[in-house]
Coordinates of N, CA and C in Angstrom, one line a residue:
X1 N 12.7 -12.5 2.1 CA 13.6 -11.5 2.7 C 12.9 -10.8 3.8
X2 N 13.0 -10.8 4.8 CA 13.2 -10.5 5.9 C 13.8 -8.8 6.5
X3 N 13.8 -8.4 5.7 CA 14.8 -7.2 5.6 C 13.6 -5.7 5.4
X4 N 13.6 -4.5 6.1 CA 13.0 -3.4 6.0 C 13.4 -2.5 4.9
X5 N 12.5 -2.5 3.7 CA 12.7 -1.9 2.5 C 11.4 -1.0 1.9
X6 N 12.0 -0.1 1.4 CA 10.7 0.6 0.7 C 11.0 1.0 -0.8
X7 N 12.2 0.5 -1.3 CA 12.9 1.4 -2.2 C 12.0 1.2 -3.6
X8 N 10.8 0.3 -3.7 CA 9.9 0.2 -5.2 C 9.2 1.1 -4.9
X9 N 8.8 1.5 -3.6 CA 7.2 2.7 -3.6 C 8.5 4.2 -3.8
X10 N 9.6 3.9 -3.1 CA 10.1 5.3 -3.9 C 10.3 5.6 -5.2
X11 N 10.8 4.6 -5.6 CA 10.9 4.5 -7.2 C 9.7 4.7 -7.9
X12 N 8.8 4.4 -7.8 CA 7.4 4.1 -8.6 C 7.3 6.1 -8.9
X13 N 6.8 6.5 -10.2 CA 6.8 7.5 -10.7 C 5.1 8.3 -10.5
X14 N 4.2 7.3 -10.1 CA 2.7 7.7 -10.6 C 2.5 8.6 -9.0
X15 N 1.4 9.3 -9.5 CA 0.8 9.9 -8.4 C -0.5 10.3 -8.5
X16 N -1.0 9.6 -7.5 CA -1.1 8.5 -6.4 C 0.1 7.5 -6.7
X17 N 0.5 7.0 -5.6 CA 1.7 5.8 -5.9 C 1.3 4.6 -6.5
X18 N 1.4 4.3 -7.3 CA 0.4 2.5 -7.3 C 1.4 1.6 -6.7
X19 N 2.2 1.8 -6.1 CA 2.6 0.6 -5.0 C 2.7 1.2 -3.2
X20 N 2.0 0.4 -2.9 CA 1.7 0.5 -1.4 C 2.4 -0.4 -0.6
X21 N 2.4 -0.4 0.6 CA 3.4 -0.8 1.8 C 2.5 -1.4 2.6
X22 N 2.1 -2.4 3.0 CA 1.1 -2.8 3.8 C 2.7 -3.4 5.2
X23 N 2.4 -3.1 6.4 CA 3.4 -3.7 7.2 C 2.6 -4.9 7.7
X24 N 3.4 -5.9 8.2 CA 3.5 -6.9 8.4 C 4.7 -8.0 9.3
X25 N 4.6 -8.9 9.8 CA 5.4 -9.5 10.3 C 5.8 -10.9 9.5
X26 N 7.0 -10.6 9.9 CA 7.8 -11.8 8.5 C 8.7 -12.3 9.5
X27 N 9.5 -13.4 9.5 CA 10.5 -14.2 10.1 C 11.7 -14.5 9.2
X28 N 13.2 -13.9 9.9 CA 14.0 -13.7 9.3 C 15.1 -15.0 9.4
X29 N 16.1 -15.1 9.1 CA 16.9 -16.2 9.0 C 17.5 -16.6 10.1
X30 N 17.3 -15.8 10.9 CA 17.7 -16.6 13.0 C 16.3 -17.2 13.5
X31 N 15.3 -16.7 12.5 CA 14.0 -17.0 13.5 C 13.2 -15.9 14.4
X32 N 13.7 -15.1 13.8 CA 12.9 -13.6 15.3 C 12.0 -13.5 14.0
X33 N 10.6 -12.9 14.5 CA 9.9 -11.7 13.8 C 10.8 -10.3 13.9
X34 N 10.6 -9.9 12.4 CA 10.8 -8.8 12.3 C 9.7 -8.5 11.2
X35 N 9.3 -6.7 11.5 CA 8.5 -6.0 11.0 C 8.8 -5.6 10.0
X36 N 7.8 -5.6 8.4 CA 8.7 -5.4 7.5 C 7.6 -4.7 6.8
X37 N 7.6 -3.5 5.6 CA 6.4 -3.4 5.2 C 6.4 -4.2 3.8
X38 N 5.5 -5.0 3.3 CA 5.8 -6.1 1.9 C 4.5 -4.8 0.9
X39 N 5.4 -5.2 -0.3 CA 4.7 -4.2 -1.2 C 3.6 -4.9 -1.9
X40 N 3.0 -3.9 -2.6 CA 1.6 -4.3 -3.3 C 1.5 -3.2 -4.0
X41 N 0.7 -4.1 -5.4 CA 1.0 -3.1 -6.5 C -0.8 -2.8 -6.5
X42 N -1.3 -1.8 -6.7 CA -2.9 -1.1 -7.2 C -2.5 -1.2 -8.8
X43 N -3.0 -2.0 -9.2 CA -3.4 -2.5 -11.0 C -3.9 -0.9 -11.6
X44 N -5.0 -0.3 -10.6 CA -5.9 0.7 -11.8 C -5.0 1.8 -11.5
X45 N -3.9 1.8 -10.9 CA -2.8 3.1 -10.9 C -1.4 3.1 -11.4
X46 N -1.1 1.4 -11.9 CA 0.5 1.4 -12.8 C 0.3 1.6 -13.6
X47 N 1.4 2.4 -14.4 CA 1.5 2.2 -16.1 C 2.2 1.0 -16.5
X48 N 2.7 -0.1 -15.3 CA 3.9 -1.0 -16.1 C 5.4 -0.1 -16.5
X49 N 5.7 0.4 -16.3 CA 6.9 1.0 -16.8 C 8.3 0.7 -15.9
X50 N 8.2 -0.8 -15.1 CA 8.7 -1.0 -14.2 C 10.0 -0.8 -13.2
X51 N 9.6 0.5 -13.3 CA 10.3 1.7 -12.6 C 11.0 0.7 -11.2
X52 N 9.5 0.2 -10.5 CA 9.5 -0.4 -9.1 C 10.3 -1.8 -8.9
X53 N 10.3 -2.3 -10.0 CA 11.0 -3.7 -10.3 C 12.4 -3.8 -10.3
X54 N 12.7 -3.1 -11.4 CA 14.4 -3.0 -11.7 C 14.9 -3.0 -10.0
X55 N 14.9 -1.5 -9.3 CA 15.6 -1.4 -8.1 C 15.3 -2.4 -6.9
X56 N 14.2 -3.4 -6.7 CA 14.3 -4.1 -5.8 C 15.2 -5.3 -5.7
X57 N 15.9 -5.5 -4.4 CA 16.5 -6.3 -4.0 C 16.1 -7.4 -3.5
X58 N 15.1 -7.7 -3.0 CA 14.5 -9.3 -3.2 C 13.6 -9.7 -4.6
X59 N 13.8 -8.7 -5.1 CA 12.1 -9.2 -6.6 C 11.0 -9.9 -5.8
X60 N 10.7 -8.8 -5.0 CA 9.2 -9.1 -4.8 C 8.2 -8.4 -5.3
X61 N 8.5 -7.5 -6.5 CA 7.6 -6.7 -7.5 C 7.4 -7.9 -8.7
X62 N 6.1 -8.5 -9.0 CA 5.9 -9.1 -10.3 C 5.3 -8.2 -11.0
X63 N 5.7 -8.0 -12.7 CA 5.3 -7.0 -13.9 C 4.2 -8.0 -14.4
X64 N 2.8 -7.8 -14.4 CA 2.5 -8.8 -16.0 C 1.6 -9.7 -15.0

């Protein structure tokens, strides 16, 4: 997915956030780059309680 989202790092409950946004370039389904930030989870800051998981729309949060 190709699409500009942040809605797991809002959702995520910890603080410090244990999911992070790293931006990046992705290619969407015409073929253009678009700029997207892809998530990433910090292991020694989740509880698992997958706050971040449920609300994403591509499931690019893995639990486990």
């Amino acid at each position: 997915m190709a699409t500009p989202c942040i809605v797991c790092e809002e959702w995520c409950p910890t603080s410090p956030k244990a999911v992070y946004l790293l931006e990046e370039i992705a290619i969407d389904s015409r073929g253009r780059e678009v700029r997207v930030k892809r998530p990433y989870v910090d292991a020694s800051l989740c509880t698992g309680c997958g706050a971040c998981y449920a609300p994403c729309p591509a499931q690019a949060i893995r639990i486990g």
